[in-house]
Coordinates of C-alpha atoms in Angstrom, one line a residue:
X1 CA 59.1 84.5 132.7
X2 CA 63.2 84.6 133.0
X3 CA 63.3 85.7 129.5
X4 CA 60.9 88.9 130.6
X5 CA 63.0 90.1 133.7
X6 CA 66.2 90.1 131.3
X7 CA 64.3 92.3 128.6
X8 CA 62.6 94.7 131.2
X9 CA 66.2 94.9 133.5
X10 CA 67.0 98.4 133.2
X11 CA 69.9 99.7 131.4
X12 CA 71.7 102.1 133.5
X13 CA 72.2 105.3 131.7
X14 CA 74.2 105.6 129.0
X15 CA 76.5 108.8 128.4
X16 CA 77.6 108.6 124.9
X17 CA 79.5 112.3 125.3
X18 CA 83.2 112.0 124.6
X19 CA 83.8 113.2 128.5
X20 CA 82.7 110.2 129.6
X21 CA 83.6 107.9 127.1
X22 CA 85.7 105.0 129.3
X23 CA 87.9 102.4 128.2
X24 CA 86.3 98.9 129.2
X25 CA 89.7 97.5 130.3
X26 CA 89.8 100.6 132.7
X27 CA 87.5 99.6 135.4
X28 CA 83.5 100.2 136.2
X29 CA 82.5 102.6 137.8
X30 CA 80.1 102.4 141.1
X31 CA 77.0 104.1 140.3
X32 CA 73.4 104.1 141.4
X33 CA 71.0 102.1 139.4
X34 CA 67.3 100.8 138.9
X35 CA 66.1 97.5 138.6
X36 CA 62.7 96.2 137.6
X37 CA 61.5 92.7 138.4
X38 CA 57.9 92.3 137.1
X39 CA 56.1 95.7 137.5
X40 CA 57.8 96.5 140.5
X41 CA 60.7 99.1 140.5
X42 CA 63.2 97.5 143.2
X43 CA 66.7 98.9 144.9
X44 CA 66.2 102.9 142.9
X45 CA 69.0 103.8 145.2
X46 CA 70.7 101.0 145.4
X47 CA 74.5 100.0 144.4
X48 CA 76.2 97.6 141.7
X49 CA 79.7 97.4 140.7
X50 CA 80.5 97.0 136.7
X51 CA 76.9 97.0 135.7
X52 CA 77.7 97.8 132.0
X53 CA 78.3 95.6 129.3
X54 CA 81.3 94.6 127.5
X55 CA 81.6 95.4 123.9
X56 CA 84.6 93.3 122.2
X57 CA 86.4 95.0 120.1
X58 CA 85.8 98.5 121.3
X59 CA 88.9 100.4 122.4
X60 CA 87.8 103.6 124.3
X61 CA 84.3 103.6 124.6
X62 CA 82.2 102.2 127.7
X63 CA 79.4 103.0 129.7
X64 CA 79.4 104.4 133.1
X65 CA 76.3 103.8 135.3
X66 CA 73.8 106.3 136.5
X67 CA 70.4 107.5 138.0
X68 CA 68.0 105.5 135.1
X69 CA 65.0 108.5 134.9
X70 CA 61.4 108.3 135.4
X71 CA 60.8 108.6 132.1
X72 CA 63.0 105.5 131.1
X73 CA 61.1 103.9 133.9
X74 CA 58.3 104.5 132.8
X75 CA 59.2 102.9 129.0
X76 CA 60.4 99.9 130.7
X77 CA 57.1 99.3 132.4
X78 CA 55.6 100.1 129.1
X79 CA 57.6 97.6 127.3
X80 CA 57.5 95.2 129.8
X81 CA 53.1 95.8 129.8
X82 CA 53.5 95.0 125.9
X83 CA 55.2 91.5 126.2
X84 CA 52.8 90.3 128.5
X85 CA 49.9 91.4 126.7
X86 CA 51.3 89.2 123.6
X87 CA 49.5 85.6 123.2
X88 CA 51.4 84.9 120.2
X89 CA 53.9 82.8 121.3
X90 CA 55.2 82.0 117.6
X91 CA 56.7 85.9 117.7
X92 CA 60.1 85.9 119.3
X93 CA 61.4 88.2 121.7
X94 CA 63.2 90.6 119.7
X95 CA 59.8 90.3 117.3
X96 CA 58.0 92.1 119.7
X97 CA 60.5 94.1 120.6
X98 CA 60.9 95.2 116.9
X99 CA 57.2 96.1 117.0
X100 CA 56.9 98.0 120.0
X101 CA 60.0 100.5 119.2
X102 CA 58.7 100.7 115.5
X103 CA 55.1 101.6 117.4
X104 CA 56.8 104.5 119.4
X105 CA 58.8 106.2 116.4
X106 CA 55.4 106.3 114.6
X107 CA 53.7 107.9 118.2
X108 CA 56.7 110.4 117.8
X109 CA 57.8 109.0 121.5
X110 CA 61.8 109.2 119.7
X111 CA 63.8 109.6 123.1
X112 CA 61.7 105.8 124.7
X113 CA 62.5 104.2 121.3
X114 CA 66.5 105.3 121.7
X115 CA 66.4 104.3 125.1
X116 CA 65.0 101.0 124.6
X117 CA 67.1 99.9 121.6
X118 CA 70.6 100.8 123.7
X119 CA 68.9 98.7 126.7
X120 CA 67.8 96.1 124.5
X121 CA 71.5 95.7 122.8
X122 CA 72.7 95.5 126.6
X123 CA 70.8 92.1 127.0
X124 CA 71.7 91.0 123.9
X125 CA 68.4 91.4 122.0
X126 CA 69.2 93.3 118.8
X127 CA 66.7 94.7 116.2
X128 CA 67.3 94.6 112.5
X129 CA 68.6 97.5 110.9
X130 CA 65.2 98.7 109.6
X131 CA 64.3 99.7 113.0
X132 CA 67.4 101.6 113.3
X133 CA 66.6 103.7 110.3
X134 CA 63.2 103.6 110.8
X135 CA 63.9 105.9 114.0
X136 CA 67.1 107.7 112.3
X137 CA 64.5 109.2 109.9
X138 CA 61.4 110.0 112.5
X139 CA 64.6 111.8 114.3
X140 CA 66.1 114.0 111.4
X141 CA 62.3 114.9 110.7
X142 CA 62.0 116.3 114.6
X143 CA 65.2 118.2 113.6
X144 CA 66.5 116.3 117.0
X145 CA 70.4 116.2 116.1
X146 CA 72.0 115.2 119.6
X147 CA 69.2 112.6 119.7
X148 CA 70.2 111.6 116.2
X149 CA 74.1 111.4 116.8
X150 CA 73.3 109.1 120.1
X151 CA 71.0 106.7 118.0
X152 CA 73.9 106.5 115.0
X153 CA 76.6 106.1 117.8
X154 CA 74.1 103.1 119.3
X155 CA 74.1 101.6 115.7
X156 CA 77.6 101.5 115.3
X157 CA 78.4 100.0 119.0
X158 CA 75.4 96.8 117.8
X159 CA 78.1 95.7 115.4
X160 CA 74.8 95.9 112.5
X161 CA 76.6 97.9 109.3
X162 CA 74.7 100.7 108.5
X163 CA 73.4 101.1 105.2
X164 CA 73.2 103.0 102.3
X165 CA 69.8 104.5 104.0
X166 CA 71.2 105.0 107.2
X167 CA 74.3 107.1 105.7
X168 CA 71.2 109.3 104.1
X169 CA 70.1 109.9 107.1
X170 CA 73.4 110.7 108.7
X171 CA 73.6 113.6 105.4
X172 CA 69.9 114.5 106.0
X173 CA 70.7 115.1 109.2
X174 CA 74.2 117.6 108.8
X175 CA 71.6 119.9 106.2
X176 CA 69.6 120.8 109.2
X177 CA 72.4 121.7 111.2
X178 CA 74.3 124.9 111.5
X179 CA 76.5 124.7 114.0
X180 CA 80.0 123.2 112.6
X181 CA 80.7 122.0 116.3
X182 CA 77.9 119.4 116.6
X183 CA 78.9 118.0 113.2
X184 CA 82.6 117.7 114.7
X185 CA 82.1 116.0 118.5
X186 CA 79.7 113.6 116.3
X187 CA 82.4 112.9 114.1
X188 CA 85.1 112.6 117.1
X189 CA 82.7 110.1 118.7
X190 CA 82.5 108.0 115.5
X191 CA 85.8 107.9 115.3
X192 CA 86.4 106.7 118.9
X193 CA 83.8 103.9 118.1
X194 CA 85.7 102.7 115.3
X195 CA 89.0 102.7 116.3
X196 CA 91.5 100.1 115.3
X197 CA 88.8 99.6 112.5
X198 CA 89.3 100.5 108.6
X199 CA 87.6 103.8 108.1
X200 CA 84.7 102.8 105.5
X201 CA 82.3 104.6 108.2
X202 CA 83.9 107.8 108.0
X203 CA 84.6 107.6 104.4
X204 CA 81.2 106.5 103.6
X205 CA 79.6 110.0 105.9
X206 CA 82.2 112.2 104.0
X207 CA 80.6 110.5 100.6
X208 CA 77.3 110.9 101.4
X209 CA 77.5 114.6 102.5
X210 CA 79.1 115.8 100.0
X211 CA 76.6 113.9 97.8
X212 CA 73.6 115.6 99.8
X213 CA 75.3 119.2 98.8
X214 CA 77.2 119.6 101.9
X215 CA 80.7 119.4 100.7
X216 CA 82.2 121.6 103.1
X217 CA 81.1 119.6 105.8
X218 CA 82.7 116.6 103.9
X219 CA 85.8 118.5 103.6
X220 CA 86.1 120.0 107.1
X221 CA 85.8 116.5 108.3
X222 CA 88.8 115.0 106.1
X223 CA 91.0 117.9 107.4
X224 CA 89.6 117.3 110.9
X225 CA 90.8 113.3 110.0
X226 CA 93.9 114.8 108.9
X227 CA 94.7 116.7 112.2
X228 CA 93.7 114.1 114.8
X229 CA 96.2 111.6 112.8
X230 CA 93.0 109.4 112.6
X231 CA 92.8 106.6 109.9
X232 CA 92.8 107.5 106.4
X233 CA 93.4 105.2 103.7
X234 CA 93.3 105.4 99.6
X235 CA 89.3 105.2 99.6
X236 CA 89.4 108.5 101.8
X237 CA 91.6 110.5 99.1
X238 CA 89.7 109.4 96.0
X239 CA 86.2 110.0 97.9
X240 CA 87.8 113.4 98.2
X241 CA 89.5 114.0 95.3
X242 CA 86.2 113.3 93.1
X243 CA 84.3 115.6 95.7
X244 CA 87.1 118.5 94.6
X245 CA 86.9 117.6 91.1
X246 CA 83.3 118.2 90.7
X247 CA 83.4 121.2 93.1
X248 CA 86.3 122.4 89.9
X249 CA 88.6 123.2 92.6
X250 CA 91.5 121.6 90.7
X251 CA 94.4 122.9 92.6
X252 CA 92.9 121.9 96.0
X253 CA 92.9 118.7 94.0
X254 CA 96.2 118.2 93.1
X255 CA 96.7 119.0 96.1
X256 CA 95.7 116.6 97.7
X257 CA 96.8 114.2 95.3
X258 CA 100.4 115.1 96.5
X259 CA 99.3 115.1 100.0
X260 CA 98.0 111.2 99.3
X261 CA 101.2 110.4 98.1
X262 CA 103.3 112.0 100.6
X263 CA 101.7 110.0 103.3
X264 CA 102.3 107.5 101.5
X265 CA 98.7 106.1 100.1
X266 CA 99.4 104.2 96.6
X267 CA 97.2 105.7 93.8
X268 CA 94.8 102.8 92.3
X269 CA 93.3 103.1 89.2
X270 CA 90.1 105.2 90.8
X271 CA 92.5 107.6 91.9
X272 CA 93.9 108.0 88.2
X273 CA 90.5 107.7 86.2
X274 CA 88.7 110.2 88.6
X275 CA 91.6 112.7 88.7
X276 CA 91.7 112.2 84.2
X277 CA 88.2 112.7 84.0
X278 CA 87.8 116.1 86.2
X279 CA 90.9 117.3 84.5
X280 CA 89.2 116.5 80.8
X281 CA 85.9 117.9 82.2
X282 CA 87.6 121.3 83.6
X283 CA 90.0 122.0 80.7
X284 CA 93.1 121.0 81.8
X285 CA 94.3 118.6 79.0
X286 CA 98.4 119.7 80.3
X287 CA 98.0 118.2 83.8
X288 CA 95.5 115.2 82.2
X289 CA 98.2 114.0 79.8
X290 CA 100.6 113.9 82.7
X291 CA 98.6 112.4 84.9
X292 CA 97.7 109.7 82.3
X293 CA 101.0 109.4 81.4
X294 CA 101.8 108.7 85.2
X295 CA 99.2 106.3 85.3
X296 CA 100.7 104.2 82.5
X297 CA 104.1 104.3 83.9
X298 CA 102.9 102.8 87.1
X299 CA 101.8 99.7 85.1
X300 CA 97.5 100.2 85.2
X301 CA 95.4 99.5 82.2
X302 CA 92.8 102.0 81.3
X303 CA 89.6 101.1 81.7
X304 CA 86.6 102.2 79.1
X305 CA 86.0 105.2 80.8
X306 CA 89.4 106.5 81.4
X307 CA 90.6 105.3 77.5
X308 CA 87.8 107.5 76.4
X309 CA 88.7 110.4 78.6
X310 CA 92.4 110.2 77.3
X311 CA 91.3 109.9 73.4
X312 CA 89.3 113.5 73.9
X313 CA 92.2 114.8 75.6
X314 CA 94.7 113.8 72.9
X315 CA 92.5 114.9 69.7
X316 CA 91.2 118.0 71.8
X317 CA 95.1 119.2 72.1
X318 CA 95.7 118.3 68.8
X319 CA 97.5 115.4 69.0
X320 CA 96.1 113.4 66.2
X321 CA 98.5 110.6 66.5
X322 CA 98.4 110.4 70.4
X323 CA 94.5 110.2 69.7
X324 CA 94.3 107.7 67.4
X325 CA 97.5 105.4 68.9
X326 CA 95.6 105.5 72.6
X327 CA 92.3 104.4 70.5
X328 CA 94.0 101.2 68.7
X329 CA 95.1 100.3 71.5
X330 CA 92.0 100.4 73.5
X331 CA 90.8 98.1 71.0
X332 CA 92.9 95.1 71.9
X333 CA 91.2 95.0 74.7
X334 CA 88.2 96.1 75.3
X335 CA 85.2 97.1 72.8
X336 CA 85.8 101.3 72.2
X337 CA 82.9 103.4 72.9
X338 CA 80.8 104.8 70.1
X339 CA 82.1 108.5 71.8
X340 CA 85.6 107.0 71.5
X341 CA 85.0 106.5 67.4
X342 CA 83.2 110.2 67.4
X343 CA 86.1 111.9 68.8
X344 CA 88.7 110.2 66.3
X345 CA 86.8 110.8 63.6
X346 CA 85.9 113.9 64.7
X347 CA 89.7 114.4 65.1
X348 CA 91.0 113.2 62.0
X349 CA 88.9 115.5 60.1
X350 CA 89.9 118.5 61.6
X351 CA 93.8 117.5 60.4
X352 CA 92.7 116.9 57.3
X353 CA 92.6 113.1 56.8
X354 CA 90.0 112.1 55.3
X355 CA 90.1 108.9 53.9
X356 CA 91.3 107.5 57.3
X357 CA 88.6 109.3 59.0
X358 CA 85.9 107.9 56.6
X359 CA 87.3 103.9 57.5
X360 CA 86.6 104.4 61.0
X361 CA 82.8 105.6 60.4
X362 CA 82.2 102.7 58.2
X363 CA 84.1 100.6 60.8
X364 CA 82.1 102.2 63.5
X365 CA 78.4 101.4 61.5
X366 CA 79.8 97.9 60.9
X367 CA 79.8 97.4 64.1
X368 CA 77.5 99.4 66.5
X369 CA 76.3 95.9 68.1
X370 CA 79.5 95.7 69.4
X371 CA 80.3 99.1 70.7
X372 CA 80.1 100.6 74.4
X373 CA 76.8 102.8 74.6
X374 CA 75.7 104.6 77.4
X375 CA 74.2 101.8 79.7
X376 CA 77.7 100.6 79.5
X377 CA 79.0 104.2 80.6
X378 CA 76.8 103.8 83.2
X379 CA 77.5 100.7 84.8
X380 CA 80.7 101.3 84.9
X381 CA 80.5 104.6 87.2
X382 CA 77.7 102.5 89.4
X383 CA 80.8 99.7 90.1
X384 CA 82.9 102.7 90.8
X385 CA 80.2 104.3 93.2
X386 CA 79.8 100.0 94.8
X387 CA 83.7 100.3 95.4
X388 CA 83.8 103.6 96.9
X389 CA 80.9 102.1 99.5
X390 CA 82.8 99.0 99.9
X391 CA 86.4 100.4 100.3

């Protein structure tokens, strides 16, 4: 029963507040702990040195050790009663480990299940994601948030990626909080966890927010990146800038736009289609020329979505010519939109020509088969949304 006393050896307690966040490289500290062999609690008082485990790759967080509580006591004798009522021996260890957390998120028993999962990582038996999320959402639904911020923190030391679902649950969880300071330590700590790492974590939680409605905690968080000099990268920006966009708070987007620059993040082609495409949305065809016009200096193709955006712009200013050279050329390489052919047409008439007006409808019925619709529209703004989650 080896395998048993390593799952059911206590994990000393962990303090995930930034006050006592430890570099591992810094030295253990001596603190009491607990340890259970069988059903038997042995040594409560006694003393070990460096009882913590070593996460690679993990610049200034560790754990310091500590009284373990009754209560976590008690869920290790729990557990440890579970395994060894188990006669399938074709289930593995972290199988009915997996089942017995999953059991105590649906018992409402949150605080055992966090518990167990941070002591279970410590002996190197790791659940699946799903049982992470699976007690993420039984915690926003208890309206628990420090529980929920020390369950996120646990996911993100297990090295498992959270997930689209576990972001949601990370948004879900900010609506139900009011107080601003809960929503920054949280942050802080995430961003001790991932140091020296690329910030797709943080850019990923200022997405999702802003997603779920709560855009001002997506933008206090990017100013609160700005401020501690944490890592920001072109992802953050154009997460951002789109988040202004849609809010229409266009010169808060420019803004920022300069600001990116300035630190010296090079614009990509997101960062030039999402800036074009609030600018056409919100009226601004002045600033969307020039930022298209910047765009084309810096040597980037338009893509369907921006060469549609830019052939509005053009024919809604006026400039017939603009309109109609921006659509040839969108033709050479890619098939135009049927809103593409609308808006010249559209455009053409209104100046009064006609005849050349009249060869692009036929052009356009000759050839719907071939033209972008709206599924294309939309796959084309899902691969945005996959890069933004990648970045």
């Amino acid at each position: 029963m080896n395998w048993l006393r390593r799952v059911c050896r206590p994990l000393p307690r962990t303090l995930f507040s930034r006050s006592s966040l430890r570099h591992p490289c810094s030295g253990g500290r001596r603190g009491n702990c607990a340890l259970i062999v069988g059903a038997f609690l042995i040594g409560s008082r006694g003393r070990r040195s460096g009882f913590a485990p070593h996460l690679s790759g993990f610049p200034s967080v560790s754990y310091s050790t500590g009284l373990v509580s009754v209560e976590q006591e008690n869920a290790m004798k729990a557990l440890e009663l579970f395994i060894s009522t188990e006669k399938d021996e074709s289930i593995s260890v972290k199988e009915i480990c997996t089942i017995y957390i999953e059991k105590l998120c649906r018992s409402g028993n949150l605080s055992d299940a966090a518990y167990l999962l941070r002591h279970l990582h410590s002996r190197d038996i790791n659940v699946c994601l799903n049982t992470y999320n699976s007690l993420l959402t039984a915690i926003v639904e208890s309206n628990n948030f420090s529980l929920f911020s020390e369950v996120f923190k646990s996911l993100l030391i297990s090295n498992l990626p959270p997930d689209i679902t576990s972001y949601n649950k990370v948004a879900e969880a900010f609506q139900k909080v009011a107080d601003s300071d809960l929503v920054v330590n949280f942050i802080k700590d995430v961003c001790d966890i991932t140091f020296g790492k690329d910030p797709t974590v943080i850019n990923r939680i200022i997405f999702v927010a802003a997603k779920f409605g709560q855009i001002d905690k997506s933008l206090m968080i990017f100013k609160m990146l700005k401020n501690l000099d944490s890592k920001v990268d072109t992802v953050t920006f154009n997460t951002v800038l789109a988040i202004l966009g849609k809010a229409g708070r266009i010169n808060e987007m420019m803004a920022e736009f300069m600001v990116m620059k300035d630190l010296g993040h090079i614009p990509d082609m997101i960062t030039y289609s999402t800036l074009i495409n609030c600018l056409r949305r919100l009226g601004r065809l002045d600033l969307c020329k020039t930022i298209a016009n910047e765009m084309l200096e810096h040597g980037f193709e338009m893509d369907l979505l921006t060469s549609t955006a830019i052939v509005d712009v053009y024919g809604r200013a006026g400039h017939v010519e603009d309109a109609l050279g921006t659509f040839e050329e969108m033709k050479k390489s890619q098939h135009p939109s049927v809103y593409a052919y609308r808006s010249v047409i559209s455009d053409l008439k209104r100046a009064g020509k006609f005849e050349l007006a009249l060869r692009l409808s036929a052009e356009m019925n000759s050839s719907t088969t071939k033209l972008a619709g709206p599924e294309d529209f939309k796959q084309k703004r899902k691969s945005r949304w996959k890069i933004k989650q990648v970045g």
